[in-house]
Tab-separated table of C-alpha atoms in Angstrom:
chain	number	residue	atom	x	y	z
A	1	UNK	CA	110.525	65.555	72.788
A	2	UNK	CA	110.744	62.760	75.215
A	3	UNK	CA	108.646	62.775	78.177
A	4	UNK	CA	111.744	63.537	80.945
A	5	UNK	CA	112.653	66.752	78.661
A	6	UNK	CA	108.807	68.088	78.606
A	7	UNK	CA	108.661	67.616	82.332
A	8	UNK	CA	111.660	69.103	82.827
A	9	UNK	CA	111.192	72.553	79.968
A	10	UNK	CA	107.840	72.884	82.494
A	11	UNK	CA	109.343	72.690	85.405
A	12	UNK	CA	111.661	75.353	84.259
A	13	UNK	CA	109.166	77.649	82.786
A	14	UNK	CA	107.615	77.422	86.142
A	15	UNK	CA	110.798	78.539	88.092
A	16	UNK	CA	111.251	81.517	85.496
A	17	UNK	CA	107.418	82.941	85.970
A	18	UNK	CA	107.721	82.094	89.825
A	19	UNK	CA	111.378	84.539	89.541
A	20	UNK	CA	109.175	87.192	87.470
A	21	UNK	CA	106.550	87.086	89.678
A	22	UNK	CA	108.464	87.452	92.992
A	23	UNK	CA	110.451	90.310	91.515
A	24	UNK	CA	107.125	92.153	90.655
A	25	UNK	CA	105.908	91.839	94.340
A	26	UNK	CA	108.878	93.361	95.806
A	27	UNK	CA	108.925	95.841	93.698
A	28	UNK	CA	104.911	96.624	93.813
A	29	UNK	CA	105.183	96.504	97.485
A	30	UNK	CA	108.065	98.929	98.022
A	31	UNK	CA	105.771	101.774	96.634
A	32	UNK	CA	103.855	101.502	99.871
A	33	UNK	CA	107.305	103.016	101.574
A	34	UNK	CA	107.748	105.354	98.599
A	35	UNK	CA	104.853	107.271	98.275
A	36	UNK	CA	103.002	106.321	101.942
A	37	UNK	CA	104.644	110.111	102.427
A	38	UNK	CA	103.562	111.878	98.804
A	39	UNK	CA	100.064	110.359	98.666
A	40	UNK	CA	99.234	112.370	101.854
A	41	UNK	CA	101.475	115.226	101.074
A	42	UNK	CA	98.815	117.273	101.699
A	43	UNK	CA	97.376	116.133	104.817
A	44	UNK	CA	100.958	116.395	106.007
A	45	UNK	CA	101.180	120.355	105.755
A	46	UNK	CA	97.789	120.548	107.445
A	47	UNK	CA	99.103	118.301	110.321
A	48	UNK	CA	102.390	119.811	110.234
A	49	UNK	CA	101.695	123.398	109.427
A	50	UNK	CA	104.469	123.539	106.673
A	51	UNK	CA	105.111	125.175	102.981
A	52	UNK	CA	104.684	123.262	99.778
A	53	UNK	CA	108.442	123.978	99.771
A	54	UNK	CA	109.213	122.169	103.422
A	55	UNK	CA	106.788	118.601	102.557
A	56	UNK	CA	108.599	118.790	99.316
A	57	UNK	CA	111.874	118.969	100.638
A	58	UNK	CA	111.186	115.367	102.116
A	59	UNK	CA	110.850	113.767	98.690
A	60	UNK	CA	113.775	115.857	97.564
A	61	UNK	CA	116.179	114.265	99.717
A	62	UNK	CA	114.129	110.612	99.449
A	63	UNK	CA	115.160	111.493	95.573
A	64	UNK	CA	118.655	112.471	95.817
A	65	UNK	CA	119.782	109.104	98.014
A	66	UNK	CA	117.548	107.667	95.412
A	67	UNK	CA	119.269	107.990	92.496
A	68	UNK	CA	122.608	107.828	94.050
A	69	UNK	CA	122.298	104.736	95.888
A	70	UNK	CA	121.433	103.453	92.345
A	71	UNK	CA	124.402	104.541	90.534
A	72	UNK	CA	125.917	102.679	93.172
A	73	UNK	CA	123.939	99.564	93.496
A	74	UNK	CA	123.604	99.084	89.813
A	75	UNK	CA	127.810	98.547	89.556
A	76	UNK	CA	128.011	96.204	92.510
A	77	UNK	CA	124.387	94.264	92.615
A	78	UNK	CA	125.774	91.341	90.500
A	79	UNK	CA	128.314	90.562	93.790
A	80	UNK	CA	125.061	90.912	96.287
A	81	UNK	CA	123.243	88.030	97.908
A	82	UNK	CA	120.248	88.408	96.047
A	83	UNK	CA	118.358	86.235	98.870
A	84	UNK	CA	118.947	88.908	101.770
A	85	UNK	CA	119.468	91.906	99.744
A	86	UNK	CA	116.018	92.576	98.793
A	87	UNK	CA	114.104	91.310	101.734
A	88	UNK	CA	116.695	93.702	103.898
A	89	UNK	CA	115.878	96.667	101.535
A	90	UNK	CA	111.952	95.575	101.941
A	91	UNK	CA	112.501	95.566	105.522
A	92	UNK	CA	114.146	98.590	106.173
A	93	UNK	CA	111.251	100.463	104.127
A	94	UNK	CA	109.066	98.905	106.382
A	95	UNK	CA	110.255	100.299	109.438
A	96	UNK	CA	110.728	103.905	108.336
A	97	UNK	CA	106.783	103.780	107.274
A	98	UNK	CA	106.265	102.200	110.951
A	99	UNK	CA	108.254	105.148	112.543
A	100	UNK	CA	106.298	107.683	110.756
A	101	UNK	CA	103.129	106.379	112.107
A	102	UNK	CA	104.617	106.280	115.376
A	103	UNK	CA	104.780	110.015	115.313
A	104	UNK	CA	108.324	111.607	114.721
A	105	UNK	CA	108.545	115.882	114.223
A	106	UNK	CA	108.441	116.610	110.643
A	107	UNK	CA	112.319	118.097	110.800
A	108	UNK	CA	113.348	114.121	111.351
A	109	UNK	CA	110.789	112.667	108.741
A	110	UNK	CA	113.293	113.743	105.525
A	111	UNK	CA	116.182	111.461	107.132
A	112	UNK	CA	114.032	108.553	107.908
A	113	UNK	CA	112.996	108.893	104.279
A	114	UNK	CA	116.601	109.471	103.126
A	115	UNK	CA	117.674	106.285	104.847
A	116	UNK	CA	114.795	104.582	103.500
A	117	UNK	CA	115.838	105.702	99.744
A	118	UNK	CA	119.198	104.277	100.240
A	119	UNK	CA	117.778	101.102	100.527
A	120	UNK	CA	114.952	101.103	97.851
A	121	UNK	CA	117.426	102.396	95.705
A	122	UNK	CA	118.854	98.378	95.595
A	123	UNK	CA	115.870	97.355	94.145
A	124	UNK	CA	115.524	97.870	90.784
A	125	UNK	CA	118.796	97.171	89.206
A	126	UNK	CA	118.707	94.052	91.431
A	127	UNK	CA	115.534	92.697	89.916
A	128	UNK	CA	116.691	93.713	86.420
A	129	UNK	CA	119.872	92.194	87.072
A	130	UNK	CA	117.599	88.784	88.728
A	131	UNK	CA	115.306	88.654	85.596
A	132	UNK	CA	118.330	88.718	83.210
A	133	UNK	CA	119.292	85.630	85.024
A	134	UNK	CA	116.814	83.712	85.187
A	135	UNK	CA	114.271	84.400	82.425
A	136	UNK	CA	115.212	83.052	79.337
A	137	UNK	CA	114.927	84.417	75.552
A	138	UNK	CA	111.294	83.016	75.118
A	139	UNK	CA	109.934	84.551	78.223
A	140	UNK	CA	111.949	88.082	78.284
A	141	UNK	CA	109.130	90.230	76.733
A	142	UNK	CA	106.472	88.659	79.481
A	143	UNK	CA	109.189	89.778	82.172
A	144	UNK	CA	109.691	93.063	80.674
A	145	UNK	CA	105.718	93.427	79.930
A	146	UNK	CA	104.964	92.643	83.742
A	147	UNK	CA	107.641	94.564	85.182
A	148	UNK	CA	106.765	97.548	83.250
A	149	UNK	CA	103.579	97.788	85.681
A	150	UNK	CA	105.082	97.923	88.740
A	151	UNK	CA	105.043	101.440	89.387
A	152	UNK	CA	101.245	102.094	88.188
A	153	UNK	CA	99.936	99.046	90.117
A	154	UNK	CA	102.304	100.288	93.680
A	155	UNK	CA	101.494	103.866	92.786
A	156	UNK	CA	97.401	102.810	92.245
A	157	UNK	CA	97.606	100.444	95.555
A	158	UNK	CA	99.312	103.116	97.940
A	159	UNK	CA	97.251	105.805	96.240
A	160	UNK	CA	93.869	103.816	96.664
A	161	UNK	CA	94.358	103.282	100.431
A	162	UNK	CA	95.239	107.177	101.006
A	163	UNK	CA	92.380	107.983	99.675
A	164	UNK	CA	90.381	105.218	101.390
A	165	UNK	CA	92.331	105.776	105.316
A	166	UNK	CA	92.461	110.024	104.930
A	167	UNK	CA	88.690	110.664	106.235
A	168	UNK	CA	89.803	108.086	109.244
A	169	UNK	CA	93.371	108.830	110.228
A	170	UNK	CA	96.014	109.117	107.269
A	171	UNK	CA	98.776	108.067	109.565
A	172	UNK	CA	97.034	104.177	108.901
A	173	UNK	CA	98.560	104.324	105.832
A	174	UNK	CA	102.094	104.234	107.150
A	175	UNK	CA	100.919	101.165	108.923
A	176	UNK	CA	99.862	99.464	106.669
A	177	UNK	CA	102.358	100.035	104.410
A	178	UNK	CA	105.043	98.551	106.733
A	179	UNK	CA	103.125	95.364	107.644
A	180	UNK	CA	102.749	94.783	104.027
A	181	UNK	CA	106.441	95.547	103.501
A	182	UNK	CA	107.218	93.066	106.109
A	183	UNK	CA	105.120	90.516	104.813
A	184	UNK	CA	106.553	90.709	101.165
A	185	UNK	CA	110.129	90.740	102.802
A	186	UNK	CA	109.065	87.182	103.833
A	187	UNK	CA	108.038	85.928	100.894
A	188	UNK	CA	110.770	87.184	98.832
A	189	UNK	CA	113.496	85.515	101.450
A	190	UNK	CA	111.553	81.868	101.290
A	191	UNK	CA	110.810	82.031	97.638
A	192	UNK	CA	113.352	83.483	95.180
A	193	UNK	CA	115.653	80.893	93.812
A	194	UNK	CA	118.558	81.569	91.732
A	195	UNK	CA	118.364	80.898	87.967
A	196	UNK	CA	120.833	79.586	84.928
A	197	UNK	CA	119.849	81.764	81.778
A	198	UNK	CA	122.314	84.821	81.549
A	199	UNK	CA	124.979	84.162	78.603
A	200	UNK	CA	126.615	87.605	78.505
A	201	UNK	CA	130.408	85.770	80.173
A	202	UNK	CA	129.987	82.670	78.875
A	203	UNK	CA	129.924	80.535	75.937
A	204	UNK	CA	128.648	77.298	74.546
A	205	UNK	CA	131.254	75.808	75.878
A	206	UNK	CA	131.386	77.369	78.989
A	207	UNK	CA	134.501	79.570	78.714
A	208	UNK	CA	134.479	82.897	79.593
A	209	UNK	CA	134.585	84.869	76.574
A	210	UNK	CA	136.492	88.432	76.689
A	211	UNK	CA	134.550	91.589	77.551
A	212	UNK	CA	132.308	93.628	74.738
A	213	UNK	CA	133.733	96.729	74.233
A	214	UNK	CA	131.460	99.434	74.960
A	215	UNK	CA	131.363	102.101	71.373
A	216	UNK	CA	132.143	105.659	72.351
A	217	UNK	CA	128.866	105.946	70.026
A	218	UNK	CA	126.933	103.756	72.857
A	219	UNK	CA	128.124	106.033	75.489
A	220	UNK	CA	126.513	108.996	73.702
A	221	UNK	CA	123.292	107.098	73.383
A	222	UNK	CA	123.223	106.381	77.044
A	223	UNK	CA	124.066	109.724	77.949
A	224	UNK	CA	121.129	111.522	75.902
A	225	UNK	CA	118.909	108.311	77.358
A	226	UNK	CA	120.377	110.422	80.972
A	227	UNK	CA	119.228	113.231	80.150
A	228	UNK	CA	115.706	111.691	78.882
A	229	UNK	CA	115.057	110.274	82.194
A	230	UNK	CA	115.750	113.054	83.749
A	231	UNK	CA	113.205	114.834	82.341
A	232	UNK	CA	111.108	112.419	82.296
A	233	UNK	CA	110.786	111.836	86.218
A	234	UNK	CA	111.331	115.476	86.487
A	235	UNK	CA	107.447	115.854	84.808
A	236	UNK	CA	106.229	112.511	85.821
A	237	UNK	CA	107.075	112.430	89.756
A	238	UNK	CA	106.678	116.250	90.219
A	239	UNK	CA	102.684	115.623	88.476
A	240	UNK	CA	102.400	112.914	91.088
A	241	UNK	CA	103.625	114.403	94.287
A	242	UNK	CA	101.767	117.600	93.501
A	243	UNK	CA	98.639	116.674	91.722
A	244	UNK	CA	96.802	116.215	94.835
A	245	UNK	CA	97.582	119.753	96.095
A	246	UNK	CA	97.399	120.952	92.438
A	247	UNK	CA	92.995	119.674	92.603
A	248	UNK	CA	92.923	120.679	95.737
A	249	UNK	CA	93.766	124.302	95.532
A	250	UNK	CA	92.737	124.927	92.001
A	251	UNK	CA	89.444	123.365	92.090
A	252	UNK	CA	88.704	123.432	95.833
A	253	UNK	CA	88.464	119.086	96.446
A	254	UNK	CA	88.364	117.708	99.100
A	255	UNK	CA	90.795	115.821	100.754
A	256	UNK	CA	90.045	112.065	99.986
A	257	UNK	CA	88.741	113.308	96.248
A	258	UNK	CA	91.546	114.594	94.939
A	259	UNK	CA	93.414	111.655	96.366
A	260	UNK	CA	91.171	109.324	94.469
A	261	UNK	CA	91.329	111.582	91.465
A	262	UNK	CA	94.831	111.304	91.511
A	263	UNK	CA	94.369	107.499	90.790
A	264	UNK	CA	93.378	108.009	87.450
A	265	UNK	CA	97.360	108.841	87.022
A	266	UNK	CA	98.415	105.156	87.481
A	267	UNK	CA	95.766	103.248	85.856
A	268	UNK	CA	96.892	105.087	82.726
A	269	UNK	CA	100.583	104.644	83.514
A	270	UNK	CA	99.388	100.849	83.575
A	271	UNK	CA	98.391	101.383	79.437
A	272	UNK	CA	101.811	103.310	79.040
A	273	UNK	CA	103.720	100.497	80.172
A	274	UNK	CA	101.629	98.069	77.477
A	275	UNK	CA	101.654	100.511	74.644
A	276	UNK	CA	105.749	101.224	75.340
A	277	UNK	CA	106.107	97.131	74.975
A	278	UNK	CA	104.020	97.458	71.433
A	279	UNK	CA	104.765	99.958	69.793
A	280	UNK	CA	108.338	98.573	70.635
A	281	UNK	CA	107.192	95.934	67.789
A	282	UNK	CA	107.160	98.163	65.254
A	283	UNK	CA	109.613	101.406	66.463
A	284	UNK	CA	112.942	98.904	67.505
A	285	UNK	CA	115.296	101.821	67.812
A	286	UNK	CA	115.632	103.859	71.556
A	287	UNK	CA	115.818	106.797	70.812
A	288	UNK	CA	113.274	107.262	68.309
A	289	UNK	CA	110.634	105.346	70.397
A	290	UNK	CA	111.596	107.678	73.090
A	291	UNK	CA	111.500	111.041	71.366
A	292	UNK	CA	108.001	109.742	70.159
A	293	UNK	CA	106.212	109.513	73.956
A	294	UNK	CA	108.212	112.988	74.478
A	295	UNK	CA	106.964	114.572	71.594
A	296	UNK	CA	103.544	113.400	72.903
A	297	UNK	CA	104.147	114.126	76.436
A	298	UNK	CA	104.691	118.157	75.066
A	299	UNK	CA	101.519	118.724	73.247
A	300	UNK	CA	99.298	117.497	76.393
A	301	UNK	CA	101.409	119.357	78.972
A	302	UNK	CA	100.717	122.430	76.831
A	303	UNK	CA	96.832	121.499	77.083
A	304	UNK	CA	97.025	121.333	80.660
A	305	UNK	CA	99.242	124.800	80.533
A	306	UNK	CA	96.127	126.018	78.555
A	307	UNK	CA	92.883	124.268	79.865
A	308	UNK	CA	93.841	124.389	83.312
A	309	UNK	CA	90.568	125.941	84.842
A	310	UNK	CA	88.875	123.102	82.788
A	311	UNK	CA	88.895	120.039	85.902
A	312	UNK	CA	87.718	117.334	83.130
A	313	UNK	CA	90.396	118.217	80.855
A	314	UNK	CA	92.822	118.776	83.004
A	315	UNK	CA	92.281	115.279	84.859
A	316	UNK	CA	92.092	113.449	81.262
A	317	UNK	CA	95.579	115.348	80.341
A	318	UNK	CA	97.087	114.036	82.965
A	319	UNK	CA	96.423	110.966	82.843
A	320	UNK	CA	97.627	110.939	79.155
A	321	UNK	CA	100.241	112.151	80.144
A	322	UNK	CA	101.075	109.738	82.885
A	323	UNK	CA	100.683	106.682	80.211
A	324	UNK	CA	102.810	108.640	78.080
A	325	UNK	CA	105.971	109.314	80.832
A	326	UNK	CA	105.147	105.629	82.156
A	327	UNK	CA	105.871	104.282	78.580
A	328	UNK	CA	108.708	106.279	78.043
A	329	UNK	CA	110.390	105.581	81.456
A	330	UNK	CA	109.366	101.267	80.424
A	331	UNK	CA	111.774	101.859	76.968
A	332	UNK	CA	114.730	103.660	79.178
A	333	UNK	CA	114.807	101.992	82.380
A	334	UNK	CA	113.063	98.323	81.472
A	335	UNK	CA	113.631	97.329	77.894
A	336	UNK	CA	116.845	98.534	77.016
A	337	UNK	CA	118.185	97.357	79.834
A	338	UNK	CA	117.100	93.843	79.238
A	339	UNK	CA	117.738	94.269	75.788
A	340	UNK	CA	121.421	95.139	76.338
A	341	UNK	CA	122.112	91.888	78.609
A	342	UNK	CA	124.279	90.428	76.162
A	343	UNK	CA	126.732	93.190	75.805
A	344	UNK	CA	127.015	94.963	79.670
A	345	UNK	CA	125.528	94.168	82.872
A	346	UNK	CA	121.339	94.978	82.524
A	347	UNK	CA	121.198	95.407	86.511
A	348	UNK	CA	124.220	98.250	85.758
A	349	UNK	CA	122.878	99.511	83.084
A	350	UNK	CA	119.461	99.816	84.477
A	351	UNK	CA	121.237	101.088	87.975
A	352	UNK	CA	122.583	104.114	85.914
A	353	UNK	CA	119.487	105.204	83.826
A	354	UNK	CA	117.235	104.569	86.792
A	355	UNK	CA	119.287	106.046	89.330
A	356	UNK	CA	120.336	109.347	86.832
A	357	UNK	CA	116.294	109.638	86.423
A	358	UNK	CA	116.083	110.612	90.344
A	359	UNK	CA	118.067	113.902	89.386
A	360	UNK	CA	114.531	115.094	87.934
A	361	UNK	CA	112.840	113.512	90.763
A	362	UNK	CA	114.960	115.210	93.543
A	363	UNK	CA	114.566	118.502	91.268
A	364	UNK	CA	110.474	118.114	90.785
A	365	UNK	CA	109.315	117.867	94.619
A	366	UNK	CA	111.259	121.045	96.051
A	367	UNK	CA	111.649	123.091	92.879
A	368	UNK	CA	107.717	122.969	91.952
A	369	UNK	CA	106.623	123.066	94.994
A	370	UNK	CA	108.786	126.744	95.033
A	371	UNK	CA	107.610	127.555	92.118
A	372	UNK	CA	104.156	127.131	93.136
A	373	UNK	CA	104.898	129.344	96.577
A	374	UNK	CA	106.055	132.144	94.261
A	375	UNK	CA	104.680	132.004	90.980
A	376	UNK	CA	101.390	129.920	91.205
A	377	UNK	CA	100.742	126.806	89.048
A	378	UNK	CA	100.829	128.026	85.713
A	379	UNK	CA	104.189	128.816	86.006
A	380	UNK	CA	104.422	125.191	87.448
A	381	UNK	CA	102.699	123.633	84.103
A	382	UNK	CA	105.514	126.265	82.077
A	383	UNK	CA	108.316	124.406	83.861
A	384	UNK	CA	107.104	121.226	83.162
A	385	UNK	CA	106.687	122.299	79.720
A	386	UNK	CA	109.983	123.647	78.997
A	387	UNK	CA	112.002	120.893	80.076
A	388	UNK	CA	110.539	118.542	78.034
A	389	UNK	CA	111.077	120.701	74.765
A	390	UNK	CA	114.470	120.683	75.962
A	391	UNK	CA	114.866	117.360	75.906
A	392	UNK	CA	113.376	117.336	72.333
A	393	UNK	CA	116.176	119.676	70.991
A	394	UNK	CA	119.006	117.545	72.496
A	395	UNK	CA	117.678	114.010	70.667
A	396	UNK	CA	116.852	115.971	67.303
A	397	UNK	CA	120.384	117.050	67.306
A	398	UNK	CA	121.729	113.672	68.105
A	399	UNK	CA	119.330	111.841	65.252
A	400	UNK	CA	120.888	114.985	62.582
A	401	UNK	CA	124.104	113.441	63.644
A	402	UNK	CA	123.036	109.716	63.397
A	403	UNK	CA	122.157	109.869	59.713
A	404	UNK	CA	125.817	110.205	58.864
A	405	UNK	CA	126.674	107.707	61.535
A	406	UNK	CA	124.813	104.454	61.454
A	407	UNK	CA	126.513	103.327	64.423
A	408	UNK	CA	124.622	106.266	66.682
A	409	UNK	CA	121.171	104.666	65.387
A	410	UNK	CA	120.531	103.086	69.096
């Protein structure tokens, strides 16, 4: 290799782990307008004076623009400016946190988080849809390892100062959260640079080549993948909105305890995210790899269902379970995605399985919370439970089909 073409392989390798690195910030810093509300969820009906039901309903409707402004963004992000785009969406996080801390009534706080979803919800299939374009073939399983710890490190960092700011004045948090926001914004806008590596249009030599036809056997696997992260955000974002309230009222901790307690949930998402890229080595098919973190994520919900007064076990089964919903939610939303860049759009794709996920979301913050009103949490840990055998009986049924069909093996 001559010296000009080692310089210049560098110097690209450079620009890729720059792009992966600015596409983790943004997306690490946008948890700090995403769960600035849910970390202090329970401060909030103390200040407030409202039902698990009513602070719920906030992340409900944060949930529902959510996943819809994903379905949308994921089909359109390839035509955005990905320069403004995401420092707008970082931005407009921002100054819903700094409203909040401002002091709004708590009837107004749902929209200002509703707005704010509609925004976020940009983000992800933008940055899948950035990394497919400018990290190449050597460095996609770095990009998909690092990405796959955005949520634990933003749900650890905006979890960590909760529990750090709630014996001063949990309204810091807010902020915070929007000067860091801001400052991320910045960063983003003078540092991204658009990259060269996507190939899914174009051949060697440079013509566009005719659309992949998407198999009707595809479109099952997708939908069932739907359904999967569904449940999975269902379990995994109803565990971390309520957890707090859930150590709290079951084992009488204190405010900036359980808060801190509640960190253990991340830091074990962080593993998930690692062991999902792994075991990915050795289990290649979706579906399969999938069904195994469910399977998993069944018998430790039923040890929390049954060791519930225990706090020790209890803490340790959840975090289990959050590196077990982490990894599964890396395989749906993260590496098949990526994986798929040559044959549909990943920032699309990843739009549609990301954005379909909030339906759980959007169902976990009100409907536990209900539950919980009427029924207690045991009947909480059932629900949880249930859903995820569900999800169980609809992939065994599609695997019974895909031994006759090798073309259903996804």
């Amino acid at each position: 290799m001559f010296v000009g073409e080692k310089k210049l392989k560098n110097k690209s390798e450079t620009a890729q782990y720059i792009s992966i690195f600015v596409c983790w910030l943004a997306y690490v810093s946008v948890y700090f307008g995403r769960y600035s509300y849910s970390a202090n969820i329970a401060l909030v009906e103390e200040d407030y004076g409202v039902s698990h039901a009513s602070a719920g309903l906030v992340m409900t409707f944060f949930s529902i623009a959510y996943g819809s402004g994903q379905l949308i963004h994921g089909v359109l992000c390839k035509y955005y400016p990905r320069k403004y785009i995401v420092s707008f969406a970082l931005i407009v996080a921002g100054i819903m946190d700094l409203i909040v801390f401002l002091g709004v009534p708590f009837y107004l706080i749902k929209y200002l988080w509703l707005i704010s979803a509609v925004c976020q919800s940009i983000l992800w299939p933008m940055l899948m849809q950035v990394i497919s374009e400018n990290v190449s073939a050597k460095l996609m399983k770095t990009a998909v390892l690092v990405m796959s710890t955005t949520t634990s490190f933003g749900t650890l960092l905006i979890y960590g100062m909760s529990a750090v700011l709630s014996e001063i004045n949990y309204k810091l948090t807010f902020l915070i959260g929007s000067i860091i926001l801001f400052v991320v914004a910045a960063i983003w806008f003078f540092v991204y640079k658009p990259g060269g590596y996507i190939r899914m249009n174009f051949n060697k030599s440079g013509e566009k080549k005719s659309e992949s036809k998407v198999s009707v056997y595809l479109v099952f696997a997708i939908a069932l993948l739907i359904v999967f992260s569904i449940v999975i955000n269902f379990v995994k974002d109803g565990l971390q909105t309520w957890v707090p309230v859930i150590l709290k009222k079951l084992h009488g901790m204190p405010d900036n305890l359980s808060i801190l307690t509640t960190l253990t949930l991340p830091l074990f998402g962080i593993f998930g995210a690692t062991a999902a890229v792994l075991i990915n080595k050795k289990i290649k098919k979706i579906i399969p790899l999938s069904m195994l973190f469910l399977g998993s994520t069944a018998i430790f919900n039923l040890i929390v269902l049954i060791f519930q007064k225990n706090l020790i076990i209890t803490v340790f089964a959840f975090g289990i379970l959050e590196l077990l919903l982490h990894g599964c939610a890396n395989v749906i939303v993260s590496i098949f995605p990526l994986n798929m860049r040559e044959k549909m759009s990943s920032g699309a794709l990843a739009g549609i399985l990301n954005g379909s996920a909030y339906v759980g979301s959007a169902a976990s913050s009100y409907l536990l919370g209900r539950i919980a009103d009427v029924s207690g949490w045991s009947m909480v840990f059932l629900a949880l439970l249930g859903t995820v055998v569900a999800a169980l009986v609809l992939g065994g049924i599609y695997l019974i089909f895909s031994i006759k069909k090798s073309e259903m093996r996804i």
